Tab-separated table of C-alpha atoms in Angstrom:
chain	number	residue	atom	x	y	z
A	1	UNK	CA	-67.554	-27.916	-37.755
A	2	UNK	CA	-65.008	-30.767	-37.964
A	3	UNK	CA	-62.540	-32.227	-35.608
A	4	UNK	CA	-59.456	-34.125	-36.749
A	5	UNK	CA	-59.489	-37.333	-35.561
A	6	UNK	CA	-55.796	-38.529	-36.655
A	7	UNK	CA	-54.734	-37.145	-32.812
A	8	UNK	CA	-57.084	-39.262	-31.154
A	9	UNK	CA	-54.842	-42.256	-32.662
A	10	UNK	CA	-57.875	-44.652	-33.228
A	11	UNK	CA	-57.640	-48.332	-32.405
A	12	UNK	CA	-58.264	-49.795	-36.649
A	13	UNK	CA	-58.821	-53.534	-36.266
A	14	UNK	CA	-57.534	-55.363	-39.175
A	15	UNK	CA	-60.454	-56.831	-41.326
A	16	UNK	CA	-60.089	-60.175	-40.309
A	17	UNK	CA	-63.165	-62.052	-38.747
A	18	UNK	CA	-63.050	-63.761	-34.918
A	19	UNK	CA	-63.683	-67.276	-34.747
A	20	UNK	CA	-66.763	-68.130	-33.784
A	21	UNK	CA	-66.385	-68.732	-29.796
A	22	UNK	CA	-68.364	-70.744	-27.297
A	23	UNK	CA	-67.855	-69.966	-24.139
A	24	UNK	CA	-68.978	-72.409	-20.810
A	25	UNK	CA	-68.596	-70.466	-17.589
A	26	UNK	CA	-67.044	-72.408	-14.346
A	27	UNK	CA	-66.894	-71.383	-10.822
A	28	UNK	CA	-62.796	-72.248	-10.703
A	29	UNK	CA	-59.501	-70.876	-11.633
A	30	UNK	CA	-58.234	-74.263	-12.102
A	31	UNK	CA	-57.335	-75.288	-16.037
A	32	UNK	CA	-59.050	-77.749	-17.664
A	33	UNK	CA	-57.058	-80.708	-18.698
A	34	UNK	CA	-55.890	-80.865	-22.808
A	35	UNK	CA	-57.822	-83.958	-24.141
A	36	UNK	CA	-60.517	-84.070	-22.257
A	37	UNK	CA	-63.990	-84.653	-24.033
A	38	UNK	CA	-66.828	-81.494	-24.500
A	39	UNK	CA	-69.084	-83.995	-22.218
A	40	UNK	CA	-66.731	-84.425	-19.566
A	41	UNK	CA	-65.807	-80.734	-19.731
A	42	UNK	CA	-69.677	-79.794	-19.160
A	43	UNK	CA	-70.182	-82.426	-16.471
A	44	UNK	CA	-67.482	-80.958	-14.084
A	45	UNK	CA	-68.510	-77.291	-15.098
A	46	UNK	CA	-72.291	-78.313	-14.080
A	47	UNK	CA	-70.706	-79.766	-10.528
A	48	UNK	CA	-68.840	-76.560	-10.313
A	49	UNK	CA	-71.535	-73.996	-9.805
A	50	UNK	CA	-72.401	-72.687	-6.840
A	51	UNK	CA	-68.964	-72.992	-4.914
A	52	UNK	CA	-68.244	-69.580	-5.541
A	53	UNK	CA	-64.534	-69.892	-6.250
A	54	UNK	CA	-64.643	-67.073	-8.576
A	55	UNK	CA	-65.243	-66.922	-12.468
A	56	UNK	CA	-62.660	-68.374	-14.581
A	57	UNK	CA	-63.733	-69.256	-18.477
A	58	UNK	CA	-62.604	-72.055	-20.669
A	59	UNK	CA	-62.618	-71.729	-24.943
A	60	UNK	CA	-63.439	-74.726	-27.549
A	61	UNK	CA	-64.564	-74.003	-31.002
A	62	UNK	CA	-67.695	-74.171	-31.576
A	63	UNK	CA	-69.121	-77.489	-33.758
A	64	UNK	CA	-72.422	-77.784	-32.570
A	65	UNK	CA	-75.989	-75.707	-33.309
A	66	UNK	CA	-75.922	-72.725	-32.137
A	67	UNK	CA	-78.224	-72.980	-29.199
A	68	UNK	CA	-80.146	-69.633	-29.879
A	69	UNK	CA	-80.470	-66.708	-31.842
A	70	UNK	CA	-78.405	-64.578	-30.437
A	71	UNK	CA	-75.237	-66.566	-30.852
A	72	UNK	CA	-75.661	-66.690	-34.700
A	73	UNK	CA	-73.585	-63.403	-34.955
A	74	UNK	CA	-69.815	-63.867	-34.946
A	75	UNK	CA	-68.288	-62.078	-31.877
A	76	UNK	CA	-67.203	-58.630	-33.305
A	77	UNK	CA	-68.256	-59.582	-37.003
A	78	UNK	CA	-69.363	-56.008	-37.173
A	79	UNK	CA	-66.239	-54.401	-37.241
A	80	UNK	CA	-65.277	-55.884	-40.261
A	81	UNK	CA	-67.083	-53.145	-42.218
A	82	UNK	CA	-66.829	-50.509	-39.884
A	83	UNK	CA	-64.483	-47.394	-40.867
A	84	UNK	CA	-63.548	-44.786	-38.886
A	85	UNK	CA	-64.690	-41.612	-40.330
A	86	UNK	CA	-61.365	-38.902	-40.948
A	87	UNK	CA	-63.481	-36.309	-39.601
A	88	UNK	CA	-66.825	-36.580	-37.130
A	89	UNK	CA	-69.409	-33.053	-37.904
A	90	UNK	CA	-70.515	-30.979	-35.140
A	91	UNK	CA	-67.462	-31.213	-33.295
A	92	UNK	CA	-65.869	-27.345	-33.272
A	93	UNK	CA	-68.759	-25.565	-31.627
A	94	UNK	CA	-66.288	-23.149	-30.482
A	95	UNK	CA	-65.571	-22.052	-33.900
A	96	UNK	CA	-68.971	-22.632	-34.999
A	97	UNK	CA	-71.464	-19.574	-36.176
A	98	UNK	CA	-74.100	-19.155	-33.210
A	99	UNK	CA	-77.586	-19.563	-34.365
A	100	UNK	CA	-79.962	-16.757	-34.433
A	101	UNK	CA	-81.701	-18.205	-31.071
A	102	UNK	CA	-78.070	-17.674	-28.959
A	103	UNK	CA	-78.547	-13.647	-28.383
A	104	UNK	CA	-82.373	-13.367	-29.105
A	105	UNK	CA	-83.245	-11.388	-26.049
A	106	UNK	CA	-86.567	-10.320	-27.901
A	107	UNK	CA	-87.961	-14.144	-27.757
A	108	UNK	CA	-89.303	-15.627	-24.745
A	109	UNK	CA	-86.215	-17.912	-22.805
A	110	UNK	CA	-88.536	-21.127	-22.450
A	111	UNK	CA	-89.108	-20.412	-26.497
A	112	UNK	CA	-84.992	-19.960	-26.929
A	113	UNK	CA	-84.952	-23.068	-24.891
A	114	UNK	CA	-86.522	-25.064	-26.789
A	115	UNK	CA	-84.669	-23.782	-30.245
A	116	UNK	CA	-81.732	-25.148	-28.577
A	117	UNK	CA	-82.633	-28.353	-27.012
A	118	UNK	CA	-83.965	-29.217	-30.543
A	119	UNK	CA	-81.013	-27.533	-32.099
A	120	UNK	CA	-78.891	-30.381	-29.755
A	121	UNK	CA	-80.829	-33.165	-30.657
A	122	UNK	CA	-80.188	-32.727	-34.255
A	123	UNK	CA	-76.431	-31.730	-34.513
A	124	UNK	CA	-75.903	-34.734	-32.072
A	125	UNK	CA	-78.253	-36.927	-34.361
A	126	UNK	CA	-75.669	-36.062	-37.119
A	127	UNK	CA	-72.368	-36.764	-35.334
A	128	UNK	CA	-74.002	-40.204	-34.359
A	129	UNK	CA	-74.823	-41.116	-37.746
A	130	UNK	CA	-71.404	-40.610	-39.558
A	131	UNK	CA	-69.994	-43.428	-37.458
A	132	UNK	CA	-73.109	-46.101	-38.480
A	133	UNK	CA	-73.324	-47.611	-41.607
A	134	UNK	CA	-76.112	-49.490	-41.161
A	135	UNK	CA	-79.216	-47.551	-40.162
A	136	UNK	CA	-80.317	-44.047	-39.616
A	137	UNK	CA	-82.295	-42.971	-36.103
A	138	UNK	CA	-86.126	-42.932	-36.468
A	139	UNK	CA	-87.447	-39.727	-35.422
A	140	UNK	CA	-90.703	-40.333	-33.913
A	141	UNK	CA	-92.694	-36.921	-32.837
A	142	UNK	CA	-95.887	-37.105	-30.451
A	143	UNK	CA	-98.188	-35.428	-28.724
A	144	UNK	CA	-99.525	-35.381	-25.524
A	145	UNK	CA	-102.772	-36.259	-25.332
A	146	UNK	CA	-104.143	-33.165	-23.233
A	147	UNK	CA	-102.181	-30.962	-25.381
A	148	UNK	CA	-100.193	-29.655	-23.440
A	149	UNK	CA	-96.957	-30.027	-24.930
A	150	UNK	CA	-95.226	-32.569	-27.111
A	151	UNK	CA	-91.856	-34.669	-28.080
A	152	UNK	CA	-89.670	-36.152	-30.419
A	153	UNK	CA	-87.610	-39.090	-30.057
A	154	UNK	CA	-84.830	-39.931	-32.193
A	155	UNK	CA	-84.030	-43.647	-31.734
A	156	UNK	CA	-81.438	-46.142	-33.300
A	157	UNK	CA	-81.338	-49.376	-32.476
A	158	UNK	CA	-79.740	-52.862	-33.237
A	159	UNK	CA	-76.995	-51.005	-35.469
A	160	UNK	CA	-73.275	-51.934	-36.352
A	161	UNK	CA	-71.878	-49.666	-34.158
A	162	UNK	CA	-75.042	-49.154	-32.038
A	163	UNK	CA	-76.951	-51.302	-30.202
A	164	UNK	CA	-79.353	-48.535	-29.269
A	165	UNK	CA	-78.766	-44.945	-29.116
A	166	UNK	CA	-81.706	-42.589	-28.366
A	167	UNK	CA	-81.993	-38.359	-28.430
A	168	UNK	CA	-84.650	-37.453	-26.982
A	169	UNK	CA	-86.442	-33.629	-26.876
A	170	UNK	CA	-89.314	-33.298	-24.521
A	171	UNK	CA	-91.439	-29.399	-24.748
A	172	UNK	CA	-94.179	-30.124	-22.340
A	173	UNK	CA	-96.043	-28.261	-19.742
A	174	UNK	CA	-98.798	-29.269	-17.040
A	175	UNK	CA	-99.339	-29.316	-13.346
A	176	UNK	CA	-97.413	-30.422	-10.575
A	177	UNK	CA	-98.416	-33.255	-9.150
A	178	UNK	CA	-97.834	-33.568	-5.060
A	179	UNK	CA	-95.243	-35.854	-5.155
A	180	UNK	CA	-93.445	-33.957	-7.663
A	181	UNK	CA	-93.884	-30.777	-5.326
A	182	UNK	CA	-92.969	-32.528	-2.213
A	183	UNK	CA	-89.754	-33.845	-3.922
A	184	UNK	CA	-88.877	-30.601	-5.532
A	185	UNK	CA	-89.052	-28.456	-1.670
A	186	UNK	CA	-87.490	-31.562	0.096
A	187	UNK	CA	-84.199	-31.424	-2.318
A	188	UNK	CA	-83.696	-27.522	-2.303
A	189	UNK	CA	-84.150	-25.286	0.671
A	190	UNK	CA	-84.663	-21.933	-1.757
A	191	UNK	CA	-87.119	-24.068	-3.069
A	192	UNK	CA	-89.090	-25.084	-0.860
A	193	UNK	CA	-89.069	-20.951	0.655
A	194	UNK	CA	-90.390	-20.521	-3.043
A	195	UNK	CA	-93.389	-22.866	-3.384
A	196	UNK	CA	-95.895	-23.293	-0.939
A	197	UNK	CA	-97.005	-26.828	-0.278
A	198	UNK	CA	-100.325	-25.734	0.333
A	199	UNK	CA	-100.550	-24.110	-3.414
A	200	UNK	CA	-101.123	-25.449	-6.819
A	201	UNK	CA	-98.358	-24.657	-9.511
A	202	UNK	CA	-98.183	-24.952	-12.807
A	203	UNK	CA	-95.045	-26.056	-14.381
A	204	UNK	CA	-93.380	-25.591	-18.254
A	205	UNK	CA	-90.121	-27.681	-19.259
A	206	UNK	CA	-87.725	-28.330	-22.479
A	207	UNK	CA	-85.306	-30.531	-22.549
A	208	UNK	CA	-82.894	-33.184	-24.527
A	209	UNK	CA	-82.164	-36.124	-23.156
A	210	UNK	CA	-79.498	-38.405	-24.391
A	211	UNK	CA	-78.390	-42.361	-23.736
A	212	UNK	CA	-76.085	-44.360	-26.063
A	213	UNK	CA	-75.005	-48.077	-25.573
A	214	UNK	CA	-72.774	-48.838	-28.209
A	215	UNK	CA	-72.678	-52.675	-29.252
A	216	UNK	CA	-68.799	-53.047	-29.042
A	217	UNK	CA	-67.844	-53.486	-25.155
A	218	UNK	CA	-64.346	-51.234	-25.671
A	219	UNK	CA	-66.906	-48.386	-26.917
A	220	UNK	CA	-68.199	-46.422	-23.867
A	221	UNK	CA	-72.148	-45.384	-22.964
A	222	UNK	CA	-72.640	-42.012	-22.244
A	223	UNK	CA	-75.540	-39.965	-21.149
A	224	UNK	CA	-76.222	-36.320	-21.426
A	225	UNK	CA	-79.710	-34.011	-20.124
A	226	UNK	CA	-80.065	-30.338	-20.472
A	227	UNK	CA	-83.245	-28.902	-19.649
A	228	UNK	CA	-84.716	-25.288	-18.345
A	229	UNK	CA	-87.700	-25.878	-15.621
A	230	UNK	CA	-89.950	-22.618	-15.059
A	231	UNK	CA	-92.946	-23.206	-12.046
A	232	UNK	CA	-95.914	-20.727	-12.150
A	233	UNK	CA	-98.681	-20.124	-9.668
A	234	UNK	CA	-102.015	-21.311	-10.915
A	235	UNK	CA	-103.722	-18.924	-9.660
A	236	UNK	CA	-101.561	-16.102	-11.533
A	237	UNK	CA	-99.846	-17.554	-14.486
A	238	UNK	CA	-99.609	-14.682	-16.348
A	239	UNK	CA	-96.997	-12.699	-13.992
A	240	UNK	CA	-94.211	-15.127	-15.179
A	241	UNK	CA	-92.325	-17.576	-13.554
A	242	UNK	CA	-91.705	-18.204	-9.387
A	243	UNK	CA	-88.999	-19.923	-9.907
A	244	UNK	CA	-86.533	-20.874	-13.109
A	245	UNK	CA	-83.840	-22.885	-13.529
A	246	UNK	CA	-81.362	-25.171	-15.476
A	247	UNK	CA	-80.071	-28.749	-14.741
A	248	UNK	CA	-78.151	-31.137	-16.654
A	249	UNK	CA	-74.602	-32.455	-17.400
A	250	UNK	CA	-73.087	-35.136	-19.157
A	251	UNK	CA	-71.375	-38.652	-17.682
A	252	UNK	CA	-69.524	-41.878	-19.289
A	253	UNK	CA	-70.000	-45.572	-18.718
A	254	UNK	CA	-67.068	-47.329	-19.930
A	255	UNK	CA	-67.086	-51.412	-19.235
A	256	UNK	CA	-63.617	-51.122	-20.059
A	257	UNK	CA	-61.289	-48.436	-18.769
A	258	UNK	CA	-59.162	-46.454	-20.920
A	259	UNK	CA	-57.739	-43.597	-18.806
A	260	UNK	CA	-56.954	-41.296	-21.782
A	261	UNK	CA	-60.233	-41.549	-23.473
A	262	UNK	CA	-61.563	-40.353	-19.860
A	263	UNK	CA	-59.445	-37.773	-19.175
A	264	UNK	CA	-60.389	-36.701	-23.058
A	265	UNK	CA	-64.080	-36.093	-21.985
A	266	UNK	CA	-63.548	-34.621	-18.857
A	267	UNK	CA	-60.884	-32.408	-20.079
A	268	UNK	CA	-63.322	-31.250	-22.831
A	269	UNK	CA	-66.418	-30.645	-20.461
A	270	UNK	CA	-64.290	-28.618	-18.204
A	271	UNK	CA	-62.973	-26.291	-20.850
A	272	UNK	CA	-66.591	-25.547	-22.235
A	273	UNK	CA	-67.499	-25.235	-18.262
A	274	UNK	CA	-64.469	-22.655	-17.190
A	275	UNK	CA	-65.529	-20.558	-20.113
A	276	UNK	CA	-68.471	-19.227	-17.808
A	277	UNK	CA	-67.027	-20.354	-14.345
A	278	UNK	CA	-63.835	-21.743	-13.242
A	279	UNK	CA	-65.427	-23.018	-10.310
A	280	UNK	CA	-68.557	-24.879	-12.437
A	281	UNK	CA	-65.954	-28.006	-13.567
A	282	UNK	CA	-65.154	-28.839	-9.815
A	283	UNK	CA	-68.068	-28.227	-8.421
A	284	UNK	CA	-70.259	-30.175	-11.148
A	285	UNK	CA	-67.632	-33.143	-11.504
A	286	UNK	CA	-68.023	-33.310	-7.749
A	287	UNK	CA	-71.953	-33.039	-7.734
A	288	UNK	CA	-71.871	-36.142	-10.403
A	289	UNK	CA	-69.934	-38.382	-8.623
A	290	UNK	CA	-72.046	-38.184	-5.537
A	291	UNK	CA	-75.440	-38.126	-7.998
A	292	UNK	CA	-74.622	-41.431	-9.909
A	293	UNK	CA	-73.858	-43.322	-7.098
A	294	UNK	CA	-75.668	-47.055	-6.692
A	295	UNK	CA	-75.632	-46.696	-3.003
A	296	UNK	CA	-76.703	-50.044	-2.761
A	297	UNK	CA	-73.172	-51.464	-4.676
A	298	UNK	CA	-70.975	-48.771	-2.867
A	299	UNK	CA	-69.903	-47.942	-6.459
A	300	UNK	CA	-70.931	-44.696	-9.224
A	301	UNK	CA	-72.569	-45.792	-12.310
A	302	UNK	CA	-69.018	-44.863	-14.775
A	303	UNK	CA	-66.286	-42.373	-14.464
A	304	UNK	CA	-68.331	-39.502	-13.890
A	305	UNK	CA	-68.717	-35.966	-15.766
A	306	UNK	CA	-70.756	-32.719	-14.603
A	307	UNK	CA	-73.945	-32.838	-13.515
A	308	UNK	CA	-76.204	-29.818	-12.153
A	309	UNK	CA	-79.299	-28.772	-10.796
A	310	UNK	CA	-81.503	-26.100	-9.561
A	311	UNK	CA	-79.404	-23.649	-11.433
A	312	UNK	CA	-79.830	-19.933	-10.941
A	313	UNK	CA	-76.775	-18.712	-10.140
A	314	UNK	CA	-76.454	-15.962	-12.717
A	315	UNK	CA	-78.369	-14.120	-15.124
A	316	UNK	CA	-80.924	-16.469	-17.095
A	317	UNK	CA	-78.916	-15.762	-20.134
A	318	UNK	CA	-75.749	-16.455	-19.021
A	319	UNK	CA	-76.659	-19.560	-17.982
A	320	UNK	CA	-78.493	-19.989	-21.310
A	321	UNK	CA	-74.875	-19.671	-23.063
A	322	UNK	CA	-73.487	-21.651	-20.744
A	323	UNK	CA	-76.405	-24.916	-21.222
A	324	UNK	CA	-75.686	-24.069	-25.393
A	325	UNK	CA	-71.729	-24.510	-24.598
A	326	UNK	CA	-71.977	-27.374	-21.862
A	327	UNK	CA	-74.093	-29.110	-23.956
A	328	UNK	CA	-72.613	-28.538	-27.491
A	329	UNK	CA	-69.253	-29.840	-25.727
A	330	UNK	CA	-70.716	-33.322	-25.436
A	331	UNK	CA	-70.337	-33.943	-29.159
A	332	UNK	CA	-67.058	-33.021	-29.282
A	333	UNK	CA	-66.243	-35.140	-25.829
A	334	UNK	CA	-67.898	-38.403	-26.681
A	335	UNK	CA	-68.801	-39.058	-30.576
A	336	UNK	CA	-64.438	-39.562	-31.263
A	337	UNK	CA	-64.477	-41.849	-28.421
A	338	UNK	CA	-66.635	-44.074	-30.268
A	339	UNK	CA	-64.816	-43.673	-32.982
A	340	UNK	CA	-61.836	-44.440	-31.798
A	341	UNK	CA	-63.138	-48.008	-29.853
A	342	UNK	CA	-65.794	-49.361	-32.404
A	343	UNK	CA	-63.276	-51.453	-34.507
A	344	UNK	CA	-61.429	-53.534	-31.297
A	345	UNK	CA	-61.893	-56.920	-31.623
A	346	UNK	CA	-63.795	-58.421	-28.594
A	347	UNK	CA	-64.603	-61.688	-27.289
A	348	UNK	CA	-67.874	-63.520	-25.282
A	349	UNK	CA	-66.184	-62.751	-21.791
A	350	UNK	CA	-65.978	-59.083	-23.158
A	351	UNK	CA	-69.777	-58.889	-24.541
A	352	UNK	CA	-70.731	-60.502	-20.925
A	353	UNK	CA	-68.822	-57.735	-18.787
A	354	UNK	CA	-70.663	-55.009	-20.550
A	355	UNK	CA	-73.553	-56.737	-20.045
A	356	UNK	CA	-73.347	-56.824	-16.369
A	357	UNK	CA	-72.088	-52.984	-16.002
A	358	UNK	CA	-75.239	-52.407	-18.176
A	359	UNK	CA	-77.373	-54.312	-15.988
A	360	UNK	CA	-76.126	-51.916	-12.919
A	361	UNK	CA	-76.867	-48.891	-15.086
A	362	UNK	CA	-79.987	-49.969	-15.166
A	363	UNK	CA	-80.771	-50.096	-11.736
A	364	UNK	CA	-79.811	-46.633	-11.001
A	365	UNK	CA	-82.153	-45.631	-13.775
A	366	UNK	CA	-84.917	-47.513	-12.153
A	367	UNK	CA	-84.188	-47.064	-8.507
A	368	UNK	CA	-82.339	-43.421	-7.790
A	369	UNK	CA	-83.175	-41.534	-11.214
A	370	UNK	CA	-84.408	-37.811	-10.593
A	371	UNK	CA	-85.673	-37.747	-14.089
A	372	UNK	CA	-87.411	-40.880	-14.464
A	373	UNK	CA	-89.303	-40.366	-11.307
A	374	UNK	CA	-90.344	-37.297	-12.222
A	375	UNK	CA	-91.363	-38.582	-15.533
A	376	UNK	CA	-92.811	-41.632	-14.055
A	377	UNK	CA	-95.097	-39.161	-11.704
A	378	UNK	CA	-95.781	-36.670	-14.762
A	379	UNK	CA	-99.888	-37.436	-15.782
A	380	UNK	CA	-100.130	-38.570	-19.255
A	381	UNK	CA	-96.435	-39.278	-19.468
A	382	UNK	CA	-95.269	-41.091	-22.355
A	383	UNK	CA	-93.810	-44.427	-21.115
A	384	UNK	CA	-91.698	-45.386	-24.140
A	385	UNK	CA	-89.064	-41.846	-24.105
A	386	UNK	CA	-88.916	-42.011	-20.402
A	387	UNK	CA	-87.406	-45.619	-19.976
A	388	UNK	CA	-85.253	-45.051	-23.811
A	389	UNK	CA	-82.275	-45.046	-21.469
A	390	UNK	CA	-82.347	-48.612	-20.511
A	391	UNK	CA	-80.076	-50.641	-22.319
A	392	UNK	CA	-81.670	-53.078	-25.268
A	393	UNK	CA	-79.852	-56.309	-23.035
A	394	UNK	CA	-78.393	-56.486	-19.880
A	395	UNK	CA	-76.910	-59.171	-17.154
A	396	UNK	CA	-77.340	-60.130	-13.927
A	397	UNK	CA	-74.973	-62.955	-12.326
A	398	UNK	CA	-75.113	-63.842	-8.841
A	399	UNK	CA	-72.225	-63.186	-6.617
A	400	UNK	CA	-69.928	-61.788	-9.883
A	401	UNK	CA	-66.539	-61.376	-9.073
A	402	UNK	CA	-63.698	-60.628	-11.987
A	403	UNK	CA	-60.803	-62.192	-11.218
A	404	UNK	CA	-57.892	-59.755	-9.510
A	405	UNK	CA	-55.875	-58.175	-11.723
A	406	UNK	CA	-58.120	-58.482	-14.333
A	407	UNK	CA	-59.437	-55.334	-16.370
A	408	UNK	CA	-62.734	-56.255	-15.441
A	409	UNK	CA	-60.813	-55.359	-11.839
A	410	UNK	CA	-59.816	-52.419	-12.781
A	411	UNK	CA	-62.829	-50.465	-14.028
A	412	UNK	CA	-64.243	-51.520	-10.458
A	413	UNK	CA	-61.635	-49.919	-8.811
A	414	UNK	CA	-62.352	-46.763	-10.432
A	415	UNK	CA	-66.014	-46.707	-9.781
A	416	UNK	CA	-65.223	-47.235	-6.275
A	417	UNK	CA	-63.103	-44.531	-5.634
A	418	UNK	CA	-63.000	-40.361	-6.642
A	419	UNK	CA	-59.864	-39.540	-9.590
A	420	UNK	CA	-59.756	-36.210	-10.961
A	421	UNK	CA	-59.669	-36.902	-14.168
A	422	UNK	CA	-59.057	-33.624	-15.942
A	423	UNK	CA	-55.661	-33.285	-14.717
């Protein structure tokens, strides 16, 4: 149930603090003179904006008030108590004992599915924790308010290593509304031979849905979703399911790139993926590239993973085994990266990058999301778990450019191009 981190070679930042920075942004690569005053300094940054130049930064030492709240904190105080656990739980599923739910034919597969999504939630919950030594995730269960069905969302948020982190498990049931219909038969052609546009259908779903921003800009966000979706007829619910399947997958969202901690996770998602299929890894990693795409930026939202949908491919229970593995995997793929990146010293111009990336992670939330439209369109939805994903801050800069070369540079190249990263 443990996994040795000493392999993964974690960064330890020496426990010394970072000077308090204050960083003015200019629109020039050009150096500011030695000698000159703060006042003049400001005055030619102020005449600066606008041209465009590109984004350069100049450093004094902070002397004044800080201007607001949220400069109080000392960039990367936090790591001075951080400690990087020896060993992370939850992390050797593999050699883990399967719980009673895995091969318990005799119980209903939405039932199973929801042992395991909640199963998920709380061996992730765990792995989380042993990195944060500040707070503990709320768990916060509802209910809907027809009844039909209900939630619990396990949220951390302004933490050391944290700034919000949120599992969420979602056992709910209803109707389909049209627009959820229409989009389902547009996206699948088996689907839409399946359902009749014409006819009312009933719909049951369990899921786990997980987004984590950590506060340190090194320290990677990563999402993972597994869910099982089952439609019935209205008219005849009690003849089981016209159509089942599974979806999910698991990406990262590093502001900075560190090829090895990438090739880590999707080295680790394909092994738990060729298990069942050797053709699930390519054909997944492929499928979430062209999924997380901002079309509008011509770039994907991180470095990718697996992502699936509409899957019926094989027996429901081997693709039950396969969600419990897939998703069990994620632990193991991106708690040690965490780890391993929460103690790196970091600067303003760091905490601003990752506030930028965030602020296009948001936007494919908002704009190209499968999952939050359908929540969004989902009667009686509950607001707060559906938008959890959104990042507690984010940035938006006109006409950003890092400067070439930079390693702000390079994470855009590889969002703009394809890399197989479990070579």
């Amino acid at each position: 149930m443990l996994l040795n981190l000493s392999r993964l070679r974690p960064v330890v930042a020496q426990a010394t603090r970072v000077s308090r920075l204050h960083v003015v942004r200019r629109y020039s690569t050009q150096q500011v003179p030695k000698g000159t005053s703060a006042v003049t300094k400001l005055a030619a940054a102020g005449a600066c904006i606008g041209l465009g130049a590109g984004i350069g930064y100049w450093v004094a030492k902070e002397k004044d008030t800080i201007p607001n709240a949220q400069d109080t904190r000392v960039l990367g105080s936090e790591i001075a108590g951080l400690k990087v656990p020896a060993v992370i739980p939850n992390t050797d599923y593999e050699n883990e004992a399967k719980p009673a739910y895995y091969n318990d034919t005799a119980t209903p597969m939405h039932q199973r599915m929801e042992a395991l999504v909640l199963d998920l939630q709380d061996r992730l919950v765990v792995a989380l924790e042993s990195l944060e030594p500040s707070r503990k995730f709320i768990r916060d269960r509802w209910e809907r308010e027809d009844g039909n069905g209900y939630g619990i969302s396990c949220v951390l948020q302004d933490g050391e290593v944290y700034e919000k982190a949120g599992v969420n498990v979602s056992v709910i049931e209803g109707t389909l509304a049209p627009g959820q219909l229409r989009s389902m038969r547009e996206r699948n052609p088996q689907t839409a031979n399946k359902l009749n546009a014409n006819e009312e259908y009933d719909f049951r779903v369990a899921g786990v849905s997980v987004v984590v921003h950590p506060r340190n800009p090194y320290a990677p966000t990563a999402h993972k979703n597994y869910r099982r979706f089952e439609v019935y007829r209205k008219s005849n619910k009690e003849a089981g399911p016209v159509l089942a399947w599974f979806g999910g997958g698991a990406d990262l969202t590093p502001a900075y790139l560190f090829e090895g901690d990438v090739k880590y996770f999707h080295q680790t998602l394909k092994q738990a993926c060729d298990a069942h299929d050797p053709q699930y890894y390519p054909r997944f990693k492929q499928w979430c590239d062209t999924y997380f795409t901002n079309i509008h930026r011509d770039e994907t939202r991180g470095v990718g993973g697996i992502f699936f949908d509409d899957l019926e491919d094989k027996a429901p229970e081997d693709l039950f085994h396969f969600a419990y593995d897939a998703g069990s995997a994620f632990i193991k793929a991106y708690v040690p990266l965490v780890a391993k990146r929460m103690t790196m010293p970091y600067t303003l111009r760091e905490r601003n990058w990752q506030l930028i990336r965030r602020g296009h992670y948001a936007e494919f939330n908002l704009v190209y999301d499968r999952g939050t439209k359908f929540g969004l369109m989902t009667p009686g939805a509950r607001i707060e778990s559906i938008l959890m994903s959104l990042p507690l801050t984010a940035r938006w800069e006109y006409m950003n450019q890092p400067e070439p070369g930079s390693p702000e540079a390079h994470l855009l190249e590889a969002v703009r191009t394809t890399t197989d990263w479990a070579k």
